[in-house]
Coordinates of N, CA and C in Angstrom, one line a residue:
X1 N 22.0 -20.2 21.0 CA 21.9 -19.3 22.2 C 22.4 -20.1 23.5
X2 N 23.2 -19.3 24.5 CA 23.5 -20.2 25.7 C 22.4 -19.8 26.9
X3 N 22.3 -20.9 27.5 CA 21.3 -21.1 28.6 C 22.0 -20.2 29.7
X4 N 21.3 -20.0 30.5 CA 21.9 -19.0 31.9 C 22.7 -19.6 32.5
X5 N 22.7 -21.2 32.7 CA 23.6 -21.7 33.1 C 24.9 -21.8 32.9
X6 N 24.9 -21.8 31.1 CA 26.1 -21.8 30.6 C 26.5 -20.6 30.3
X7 N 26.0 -19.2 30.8 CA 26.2 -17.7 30.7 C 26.9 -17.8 31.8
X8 N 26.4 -17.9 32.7 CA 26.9 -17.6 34.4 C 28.2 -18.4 34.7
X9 N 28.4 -19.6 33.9 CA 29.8 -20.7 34.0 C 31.0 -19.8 33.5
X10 N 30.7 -19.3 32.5 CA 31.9 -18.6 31.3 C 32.1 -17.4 32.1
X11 N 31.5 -16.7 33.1 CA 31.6 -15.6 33.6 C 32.6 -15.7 34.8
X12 N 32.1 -17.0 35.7 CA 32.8 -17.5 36.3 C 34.4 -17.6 36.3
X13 N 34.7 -18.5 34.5 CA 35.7 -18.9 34.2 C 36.4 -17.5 33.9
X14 N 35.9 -16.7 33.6 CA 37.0 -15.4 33.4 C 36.7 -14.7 34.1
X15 N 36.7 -14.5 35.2 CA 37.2 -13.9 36.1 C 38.9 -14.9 37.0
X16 N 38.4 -16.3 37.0 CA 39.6 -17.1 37.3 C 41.1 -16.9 36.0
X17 N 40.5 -16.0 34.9 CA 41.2 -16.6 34.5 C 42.4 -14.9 34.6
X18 N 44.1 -15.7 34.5 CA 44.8 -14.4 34.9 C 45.3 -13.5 33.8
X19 N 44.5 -13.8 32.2 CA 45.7 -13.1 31.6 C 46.6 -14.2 30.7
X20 N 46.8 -13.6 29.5 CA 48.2 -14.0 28.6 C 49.5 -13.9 29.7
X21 N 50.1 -14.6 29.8 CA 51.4 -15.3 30.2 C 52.4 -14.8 29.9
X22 N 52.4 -15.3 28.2 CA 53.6 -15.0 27.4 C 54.0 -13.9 27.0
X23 N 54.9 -13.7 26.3 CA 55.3 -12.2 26.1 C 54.2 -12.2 24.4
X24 N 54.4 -13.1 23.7 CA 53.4 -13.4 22.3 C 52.3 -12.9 22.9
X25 N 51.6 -13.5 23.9 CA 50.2 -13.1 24.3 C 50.1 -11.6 24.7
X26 N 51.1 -11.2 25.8 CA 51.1 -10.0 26.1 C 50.5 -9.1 25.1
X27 N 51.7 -9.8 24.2 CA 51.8 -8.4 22.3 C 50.5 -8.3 21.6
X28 N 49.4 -9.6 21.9 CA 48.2 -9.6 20.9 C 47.3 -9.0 21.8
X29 N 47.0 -9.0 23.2 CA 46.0 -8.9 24.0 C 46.4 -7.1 23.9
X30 N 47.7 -6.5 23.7 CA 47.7 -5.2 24.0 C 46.9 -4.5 22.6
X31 N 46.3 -5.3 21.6 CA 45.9 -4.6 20.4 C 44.2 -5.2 20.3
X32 N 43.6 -4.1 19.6 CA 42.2 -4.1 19.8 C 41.7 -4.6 18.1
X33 N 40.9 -5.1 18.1 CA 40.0 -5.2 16.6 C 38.9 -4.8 16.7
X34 N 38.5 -4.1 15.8 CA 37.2 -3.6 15.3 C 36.5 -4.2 14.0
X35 N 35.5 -4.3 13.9 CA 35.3 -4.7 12.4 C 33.9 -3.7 12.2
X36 N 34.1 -3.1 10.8 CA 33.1 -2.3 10.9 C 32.0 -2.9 10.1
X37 N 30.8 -2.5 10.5 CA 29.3 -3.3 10.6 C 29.0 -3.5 8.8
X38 N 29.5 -2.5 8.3 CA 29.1 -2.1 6.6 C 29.8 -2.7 5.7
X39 N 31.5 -2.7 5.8 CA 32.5 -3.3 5.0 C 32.3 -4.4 5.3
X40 N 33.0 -4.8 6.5 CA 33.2 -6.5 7.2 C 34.8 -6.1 7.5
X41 N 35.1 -5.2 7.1 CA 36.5 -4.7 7.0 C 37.0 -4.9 9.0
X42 N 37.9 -5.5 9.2 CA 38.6 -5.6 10.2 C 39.4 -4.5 10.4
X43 N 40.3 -3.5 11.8 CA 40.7 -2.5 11.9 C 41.5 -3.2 12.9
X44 N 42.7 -3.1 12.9 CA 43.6 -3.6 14.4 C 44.3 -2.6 14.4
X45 N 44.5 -2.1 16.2 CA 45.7 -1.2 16.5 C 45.9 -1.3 17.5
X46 N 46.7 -0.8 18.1 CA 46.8 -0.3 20.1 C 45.6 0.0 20.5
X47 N 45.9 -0.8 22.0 CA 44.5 -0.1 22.5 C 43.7 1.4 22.6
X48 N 45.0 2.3 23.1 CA 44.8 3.5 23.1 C 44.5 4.4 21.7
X49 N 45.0 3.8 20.4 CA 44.6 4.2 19.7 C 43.5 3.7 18.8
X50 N 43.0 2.9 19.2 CA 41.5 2.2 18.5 C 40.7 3.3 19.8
X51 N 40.7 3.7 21.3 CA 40.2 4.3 21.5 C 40.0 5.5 21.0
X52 N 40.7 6.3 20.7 CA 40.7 7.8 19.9 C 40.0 7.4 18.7
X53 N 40.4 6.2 17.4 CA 40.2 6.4 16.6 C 38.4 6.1 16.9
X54 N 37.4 5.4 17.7 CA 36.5 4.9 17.6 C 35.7 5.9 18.2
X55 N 36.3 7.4 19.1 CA 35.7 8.3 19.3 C 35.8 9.4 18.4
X56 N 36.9 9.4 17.4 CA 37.7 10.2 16.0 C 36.2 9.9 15.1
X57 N 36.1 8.5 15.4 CA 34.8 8.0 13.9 C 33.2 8.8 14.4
X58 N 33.3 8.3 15.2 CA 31.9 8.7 16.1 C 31.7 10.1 15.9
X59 N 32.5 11.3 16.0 CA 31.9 12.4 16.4 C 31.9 13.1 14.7
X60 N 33.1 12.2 13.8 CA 32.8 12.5 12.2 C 31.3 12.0 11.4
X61 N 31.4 11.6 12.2 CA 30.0 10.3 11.1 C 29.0 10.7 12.0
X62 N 28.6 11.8 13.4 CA 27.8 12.6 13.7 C 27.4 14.2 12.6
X63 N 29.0 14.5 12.4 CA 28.8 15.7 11.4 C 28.6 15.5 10.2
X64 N 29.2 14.1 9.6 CA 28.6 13.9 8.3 C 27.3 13.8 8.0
X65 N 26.8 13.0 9.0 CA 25.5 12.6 8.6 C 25.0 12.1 7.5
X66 N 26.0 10.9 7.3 CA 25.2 9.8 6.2 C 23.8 9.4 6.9
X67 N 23.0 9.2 5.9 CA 21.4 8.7 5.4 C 20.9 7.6 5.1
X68 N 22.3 6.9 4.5 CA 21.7 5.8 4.0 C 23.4 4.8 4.0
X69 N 23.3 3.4 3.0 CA 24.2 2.3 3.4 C 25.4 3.4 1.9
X70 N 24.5 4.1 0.8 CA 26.0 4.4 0.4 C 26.7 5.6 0.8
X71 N 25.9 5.9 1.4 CA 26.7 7.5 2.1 C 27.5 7.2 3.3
X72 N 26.8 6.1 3.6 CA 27.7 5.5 5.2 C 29.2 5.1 4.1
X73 N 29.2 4.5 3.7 CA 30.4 3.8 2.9 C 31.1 5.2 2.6
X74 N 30.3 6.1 2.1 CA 31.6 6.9 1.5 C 32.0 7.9 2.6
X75 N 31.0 7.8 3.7 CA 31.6 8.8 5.2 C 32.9 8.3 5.7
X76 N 32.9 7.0 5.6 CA 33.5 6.1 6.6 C 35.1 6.1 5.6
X77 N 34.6 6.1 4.6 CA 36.1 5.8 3.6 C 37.0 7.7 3.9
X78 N 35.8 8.4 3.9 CA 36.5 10.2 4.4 C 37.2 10.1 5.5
X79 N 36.1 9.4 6.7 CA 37.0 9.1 8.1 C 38.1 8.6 8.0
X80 N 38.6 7.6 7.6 CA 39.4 6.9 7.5 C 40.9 7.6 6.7
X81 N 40.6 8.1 5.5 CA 41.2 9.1 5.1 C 41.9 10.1 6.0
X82 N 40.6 11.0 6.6 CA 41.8 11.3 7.6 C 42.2 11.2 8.8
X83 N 41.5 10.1 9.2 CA 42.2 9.4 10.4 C 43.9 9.4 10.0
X84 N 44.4 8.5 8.9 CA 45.5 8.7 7.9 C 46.3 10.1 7.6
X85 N 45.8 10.5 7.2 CA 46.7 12.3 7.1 C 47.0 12.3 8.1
X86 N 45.9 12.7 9.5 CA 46.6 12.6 10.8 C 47.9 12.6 11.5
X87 N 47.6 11.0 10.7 CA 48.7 10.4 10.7 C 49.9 10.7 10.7
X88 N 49.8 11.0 9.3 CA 51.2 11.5 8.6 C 51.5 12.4 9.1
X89 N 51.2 13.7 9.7 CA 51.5 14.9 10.3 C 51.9 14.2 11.3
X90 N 51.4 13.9 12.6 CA 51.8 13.2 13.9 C 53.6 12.6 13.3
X91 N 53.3 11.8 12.3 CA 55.1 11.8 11.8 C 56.0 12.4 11.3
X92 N 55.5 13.2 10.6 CA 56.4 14.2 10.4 C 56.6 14.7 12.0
X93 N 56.0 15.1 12.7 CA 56.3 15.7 13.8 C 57.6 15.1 14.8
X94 N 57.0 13.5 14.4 CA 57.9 12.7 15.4 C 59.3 13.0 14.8
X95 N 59.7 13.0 13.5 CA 61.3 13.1 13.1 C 61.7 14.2 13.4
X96 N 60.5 15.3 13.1 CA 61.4 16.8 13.8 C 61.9 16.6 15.0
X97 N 61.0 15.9 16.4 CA 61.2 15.7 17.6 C 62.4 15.2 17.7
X98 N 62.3 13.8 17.0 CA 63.6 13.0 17.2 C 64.7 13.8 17.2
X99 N 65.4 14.4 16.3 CA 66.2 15.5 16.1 C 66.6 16.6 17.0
X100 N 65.1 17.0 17.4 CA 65.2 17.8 18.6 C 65.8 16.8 20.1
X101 N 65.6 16.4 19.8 CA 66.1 15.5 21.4 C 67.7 15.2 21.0
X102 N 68.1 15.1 19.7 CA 69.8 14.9 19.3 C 70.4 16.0 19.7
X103 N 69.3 17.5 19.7 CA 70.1 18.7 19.8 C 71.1 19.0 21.1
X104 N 72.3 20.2 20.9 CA 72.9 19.8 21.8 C 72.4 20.9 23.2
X105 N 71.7 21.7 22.5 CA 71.3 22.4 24.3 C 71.6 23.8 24.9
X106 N 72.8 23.8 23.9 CA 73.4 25.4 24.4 C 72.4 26.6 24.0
X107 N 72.0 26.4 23.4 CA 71.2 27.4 22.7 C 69.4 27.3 22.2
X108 N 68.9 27.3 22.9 CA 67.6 26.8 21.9 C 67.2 27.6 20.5
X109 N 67.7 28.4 20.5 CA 67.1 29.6 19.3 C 68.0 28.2 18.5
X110 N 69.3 27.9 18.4 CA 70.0 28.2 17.5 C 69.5 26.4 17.1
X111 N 69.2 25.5 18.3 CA 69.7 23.9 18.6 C 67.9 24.2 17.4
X112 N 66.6 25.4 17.3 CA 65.9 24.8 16.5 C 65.8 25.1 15.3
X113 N 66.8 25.6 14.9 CA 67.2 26.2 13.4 C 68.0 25.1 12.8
X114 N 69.3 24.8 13.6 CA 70.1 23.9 13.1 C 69.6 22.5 13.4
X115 N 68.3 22.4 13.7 CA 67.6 20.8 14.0 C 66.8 20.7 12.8
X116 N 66.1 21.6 12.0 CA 65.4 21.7 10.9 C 66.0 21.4 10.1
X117 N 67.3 22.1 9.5 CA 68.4 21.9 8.6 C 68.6 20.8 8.3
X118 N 68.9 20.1 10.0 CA 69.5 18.6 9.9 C 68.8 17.2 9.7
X119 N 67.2 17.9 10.2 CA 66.3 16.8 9.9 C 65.7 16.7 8.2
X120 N 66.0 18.0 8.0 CA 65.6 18.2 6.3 C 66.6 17.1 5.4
X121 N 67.8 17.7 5.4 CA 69.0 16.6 5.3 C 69.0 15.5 5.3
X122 N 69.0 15.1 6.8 CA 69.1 13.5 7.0 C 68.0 12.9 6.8
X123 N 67.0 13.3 6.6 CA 65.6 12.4 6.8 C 64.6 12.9 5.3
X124 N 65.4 13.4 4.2 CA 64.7 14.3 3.1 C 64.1 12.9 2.8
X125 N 64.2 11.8 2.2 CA 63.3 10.6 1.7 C 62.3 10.3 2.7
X126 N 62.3 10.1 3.8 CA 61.5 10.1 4.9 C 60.3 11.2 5.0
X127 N 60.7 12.2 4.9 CA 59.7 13.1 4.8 C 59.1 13.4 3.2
X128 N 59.8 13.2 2.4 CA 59.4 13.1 1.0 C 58.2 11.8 0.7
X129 N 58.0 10.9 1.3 CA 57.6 9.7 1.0 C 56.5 10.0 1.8
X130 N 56.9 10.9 3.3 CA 55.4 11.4 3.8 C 54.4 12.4 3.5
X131 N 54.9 13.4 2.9 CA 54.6 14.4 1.6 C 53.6 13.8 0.6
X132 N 54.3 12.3 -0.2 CA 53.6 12.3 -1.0 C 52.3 11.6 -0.5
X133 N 52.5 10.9 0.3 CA 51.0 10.2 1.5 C 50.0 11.5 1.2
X134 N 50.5 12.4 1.9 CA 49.6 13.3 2.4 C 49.1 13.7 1.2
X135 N 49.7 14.3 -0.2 CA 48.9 14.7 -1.4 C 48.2 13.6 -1.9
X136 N 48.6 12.3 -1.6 CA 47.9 11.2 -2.3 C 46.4 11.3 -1.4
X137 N 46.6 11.3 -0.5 CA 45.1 11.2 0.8 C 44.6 12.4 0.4
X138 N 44.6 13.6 1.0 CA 44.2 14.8 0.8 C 43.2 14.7 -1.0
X139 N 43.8 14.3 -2.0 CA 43.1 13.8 -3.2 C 41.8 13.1 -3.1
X140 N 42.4 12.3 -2.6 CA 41.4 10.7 -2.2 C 40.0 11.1 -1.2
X141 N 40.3 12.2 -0.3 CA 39.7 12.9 0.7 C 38.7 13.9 -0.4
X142 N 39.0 14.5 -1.0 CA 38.4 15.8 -1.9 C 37.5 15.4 -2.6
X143 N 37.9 14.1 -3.1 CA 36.7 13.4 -4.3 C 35.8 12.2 -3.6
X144 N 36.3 12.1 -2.5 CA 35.0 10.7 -1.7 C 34.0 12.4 -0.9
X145 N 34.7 13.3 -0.7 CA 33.7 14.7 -0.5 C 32.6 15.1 -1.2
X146 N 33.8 15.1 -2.6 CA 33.1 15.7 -3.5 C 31.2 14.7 -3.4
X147 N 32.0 13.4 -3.9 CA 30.7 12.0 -3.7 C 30.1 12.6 -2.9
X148 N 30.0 12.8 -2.0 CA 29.3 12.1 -0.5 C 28.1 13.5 -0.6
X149 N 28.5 14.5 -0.9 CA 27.9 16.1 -1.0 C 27.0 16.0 -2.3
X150 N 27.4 15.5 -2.9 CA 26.9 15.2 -4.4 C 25.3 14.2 -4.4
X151 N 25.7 13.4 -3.4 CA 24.9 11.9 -3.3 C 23.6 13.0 -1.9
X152 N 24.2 13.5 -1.2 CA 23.2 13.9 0.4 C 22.3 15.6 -0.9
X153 N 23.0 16.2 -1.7 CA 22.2 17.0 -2.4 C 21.0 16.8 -3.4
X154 N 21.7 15.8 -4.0 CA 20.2 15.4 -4.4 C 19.8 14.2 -3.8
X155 N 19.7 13.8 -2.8 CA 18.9 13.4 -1.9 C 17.8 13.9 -1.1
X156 N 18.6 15.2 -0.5 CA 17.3 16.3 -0.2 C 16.3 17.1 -1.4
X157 N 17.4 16.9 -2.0 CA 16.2 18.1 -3.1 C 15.0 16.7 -3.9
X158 N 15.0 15.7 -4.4 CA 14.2 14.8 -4.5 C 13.1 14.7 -3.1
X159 N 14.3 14.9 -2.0 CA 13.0 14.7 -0.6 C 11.8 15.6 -0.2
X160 N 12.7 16.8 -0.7 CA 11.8 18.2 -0.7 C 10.7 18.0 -2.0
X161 N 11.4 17.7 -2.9 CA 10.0 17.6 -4.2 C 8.8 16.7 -3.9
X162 N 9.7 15.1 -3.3 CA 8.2 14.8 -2.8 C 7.3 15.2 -1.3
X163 N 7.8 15.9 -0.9 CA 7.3 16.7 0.6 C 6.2 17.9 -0.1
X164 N 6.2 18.4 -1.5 CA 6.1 18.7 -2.4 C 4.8 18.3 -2.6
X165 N 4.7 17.8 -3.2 CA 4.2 16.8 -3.7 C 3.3 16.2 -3.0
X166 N 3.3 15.6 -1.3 CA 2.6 15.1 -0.7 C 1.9 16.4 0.0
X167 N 2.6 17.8 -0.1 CA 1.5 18.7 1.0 C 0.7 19.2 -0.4
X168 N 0.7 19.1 -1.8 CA -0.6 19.5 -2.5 C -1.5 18.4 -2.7
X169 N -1.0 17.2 -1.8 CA -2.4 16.3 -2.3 C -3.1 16.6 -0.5
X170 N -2.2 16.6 0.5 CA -2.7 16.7 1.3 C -3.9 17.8 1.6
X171 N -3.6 19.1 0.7 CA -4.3 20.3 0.9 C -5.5 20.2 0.0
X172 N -5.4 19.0 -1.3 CA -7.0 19.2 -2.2 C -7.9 17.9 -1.1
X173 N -7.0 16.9 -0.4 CA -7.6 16.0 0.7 C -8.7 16.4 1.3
X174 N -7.8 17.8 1.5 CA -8.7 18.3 3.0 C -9.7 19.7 2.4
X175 N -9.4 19.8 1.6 CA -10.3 20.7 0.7 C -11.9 19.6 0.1
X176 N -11.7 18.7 0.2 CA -12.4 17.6 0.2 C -13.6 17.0 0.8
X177 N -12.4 17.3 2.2 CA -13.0 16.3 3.7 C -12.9 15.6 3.1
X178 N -11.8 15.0 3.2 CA -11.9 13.4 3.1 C -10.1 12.8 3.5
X179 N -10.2 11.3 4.1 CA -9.3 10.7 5.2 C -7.8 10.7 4.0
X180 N -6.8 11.0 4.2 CA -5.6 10.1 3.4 C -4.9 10.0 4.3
X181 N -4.1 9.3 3.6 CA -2.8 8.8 4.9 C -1.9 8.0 3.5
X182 N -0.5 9.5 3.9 CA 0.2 9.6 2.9 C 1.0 8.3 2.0
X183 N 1.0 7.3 3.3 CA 1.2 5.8 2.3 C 0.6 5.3 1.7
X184 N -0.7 5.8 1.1 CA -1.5 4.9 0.6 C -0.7 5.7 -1.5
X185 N 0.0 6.9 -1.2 CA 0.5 7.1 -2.4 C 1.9 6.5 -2.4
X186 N 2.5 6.4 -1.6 CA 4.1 6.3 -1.3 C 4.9 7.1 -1.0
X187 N 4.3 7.7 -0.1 CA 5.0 8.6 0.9 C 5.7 8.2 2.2
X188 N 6.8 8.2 2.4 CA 7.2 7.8 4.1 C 6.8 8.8 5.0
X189 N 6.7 10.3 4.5 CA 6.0 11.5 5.6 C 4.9 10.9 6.2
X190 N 5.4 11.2 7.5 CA 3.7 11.8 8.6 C 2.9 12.7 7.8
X191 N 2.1 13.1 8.8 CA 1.0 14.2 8.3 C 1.3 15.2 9.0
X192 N 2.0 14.8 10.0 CA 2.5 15.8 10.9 C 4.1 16.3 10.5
X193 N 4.6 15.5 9.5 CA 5.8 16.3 9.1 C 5.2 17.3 7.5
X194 N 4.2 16.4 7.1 CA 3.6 17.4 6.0 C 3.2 18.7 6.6
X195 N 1.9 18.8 7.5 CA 1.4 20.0 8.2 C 2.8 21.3 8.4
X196 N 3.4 20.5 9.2 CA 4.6 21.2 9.3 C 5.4 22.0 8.2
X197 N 5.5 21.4 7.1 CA 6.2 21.8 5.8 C 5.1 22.9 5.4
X198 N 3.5 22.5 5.2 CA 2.8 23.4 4.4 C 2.6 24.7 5.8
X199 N 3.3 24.7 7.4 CA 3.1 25.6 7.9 C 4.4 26.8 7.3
X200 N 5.0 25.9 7.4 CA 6.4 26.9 7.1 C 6.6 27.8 5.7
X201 N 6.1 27.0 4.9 CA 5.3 26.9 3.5 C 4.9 28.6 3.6
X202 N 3.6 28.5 4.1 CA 2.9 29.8 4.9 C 3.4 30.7 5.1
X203 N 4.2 30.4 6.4 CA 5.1 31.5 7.0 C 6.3 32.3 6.1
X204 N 6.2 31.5 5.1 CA 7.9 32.1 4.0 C 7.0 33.1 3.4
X205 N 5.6 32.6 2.7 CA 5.1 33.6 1.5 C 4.6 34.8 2.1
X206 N 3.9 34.4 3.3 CA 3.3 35.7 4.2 C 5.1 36.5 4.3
X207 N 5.7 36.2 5.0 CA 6.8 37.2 5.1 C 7.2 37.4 3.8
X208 N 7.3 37.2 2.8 CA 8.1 37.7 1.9 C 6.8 38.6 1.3
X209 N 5.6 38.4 1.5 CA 4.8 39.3 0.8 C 4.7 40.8 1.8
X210 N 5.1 40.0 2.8 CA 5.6 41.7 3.9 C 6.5 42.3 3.4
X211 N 7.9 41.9 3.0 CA 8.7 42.5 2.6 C 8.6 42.7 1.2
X212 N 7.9 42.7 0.4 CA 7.5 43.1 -0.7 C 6.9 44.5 -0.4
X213 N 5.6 44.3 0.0 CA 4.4 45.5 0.4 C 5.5 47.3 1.2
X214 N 6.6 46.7 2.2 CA 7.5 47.3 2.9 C 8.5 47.9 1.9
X215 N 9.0 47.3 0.7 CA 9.9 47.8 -0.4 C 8.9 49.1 -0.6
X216 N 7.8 48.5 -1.3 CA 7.3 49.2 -2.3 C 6.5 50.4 -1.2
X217 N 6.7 50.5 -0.6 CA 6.1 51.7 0.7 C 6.7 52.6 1.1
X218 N 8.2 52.0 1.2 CA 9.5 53.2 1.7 C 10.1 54.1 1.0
X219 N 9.7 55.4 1.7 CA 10.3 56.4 1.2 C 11.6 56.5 0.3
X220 N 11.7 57.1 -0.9 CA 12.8 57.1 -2.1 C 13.4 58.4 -1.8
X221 N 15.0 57.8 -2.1 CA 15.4 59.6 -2.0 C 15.6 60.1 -3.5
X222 N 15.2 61.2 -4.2 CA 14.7 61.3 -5.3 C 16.8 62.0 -6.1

């Protein structure tokens, strides 16, 4: 650990300090590293695009909602994935562009018909090699899904059975009087997320026995 004194020195020294020099330095200081906390896996790119991609990961791995360290692994391998496809579209795009900027102008209808043709043409391995990217990823994407959906379903339904499980011991408890406190079976539930479950519990059977009583009441047209 550094003392405050030698905190506040280094703070000092960079602020004096101006910057990479060289054009070498320039080139490394313009690119960012990440290393992600799970893999150890290192990520280098441009600055601006480690920004996107670190707000790209963020708002995915909000919707995924891994649970645990292997769901994280296989969220992060989907992210990544199509961080990738992305990719590959963004390129293909750039060759059509390219092309479009060779065109000659007279005509737009005509300069983006005959720019497709020519980019089809001159660039068919180029775009074939990014074709097969995209079917390769898109693959790779479907089955780390497939996982990841596979792995969070029965995760809940095991969670529900013992939620299960802890509101009928909790209900012969208290039919009892008497104290439990659900870790003494191995429960990670509160009592307050049990209560909760046996309220809801409640509320399903009561309504469905309304809409039972309500079937069997309503007028038939004969």
């Amino acid at each position: 650990m550094s003392s405050t004194a030698q905190v506040l020195a280094n703070q000092a020294n960079a602020l004096l300090s101006t910057g990479p020099k060289t054009e070498e330095g320039k080139k490394k200081s313009s690119l960012n590293a990440w290393r992600h906390g799970l893999t150890g896996q290192t990520v280098v790119m441009p600055h601006e695009d480690m920004q996107a991609y670190l707000a790209f990961r963020h708002d995915l791995e909000a919707q995924l909602q891994p649970a645990n360290a292997l769901e994280s692994q296989i969220a992060g391998r989907m992210i990544d994935i199509q961080w990738r496809l992305n990719r590959c579209f963004s390129l293909e795009m750039a060759v059509f562009a390219l092309g479009q900027a060779e065109a000659s102008g007279d005509d737009p209808q005509i300069d983006a018909v005959m720019t497709t043709a020519r980019v089809l043409h001159d660039k068919k391995s180029t775009i074939q090699v990014l074709g097969m990217h995209e079917q390769r990823l898109t693959r790779m994407y479907t089955n780390a899904k497939a996982e990841l959906a596979s792995l969070q379903s029965a995760r809940k339904t095991l969670a529900v059975s013992h939620l299960s499980d802890a509101a009928l011991i909790r209900n012969h408890k208290q039919m009892l009087q008497q104290p439990w406190e659900p870790a003494e079976n191995g429960f990670e539930f509160s009592i307050a997320e049990i209560d909760f479950f046996l309220a809801r519990e409640k509320n399903v059977a009561a309504a469905f026995c309304a809409a039972r009583q309500g079937s069997d009441t309503s007028p038939r047209l004969l």
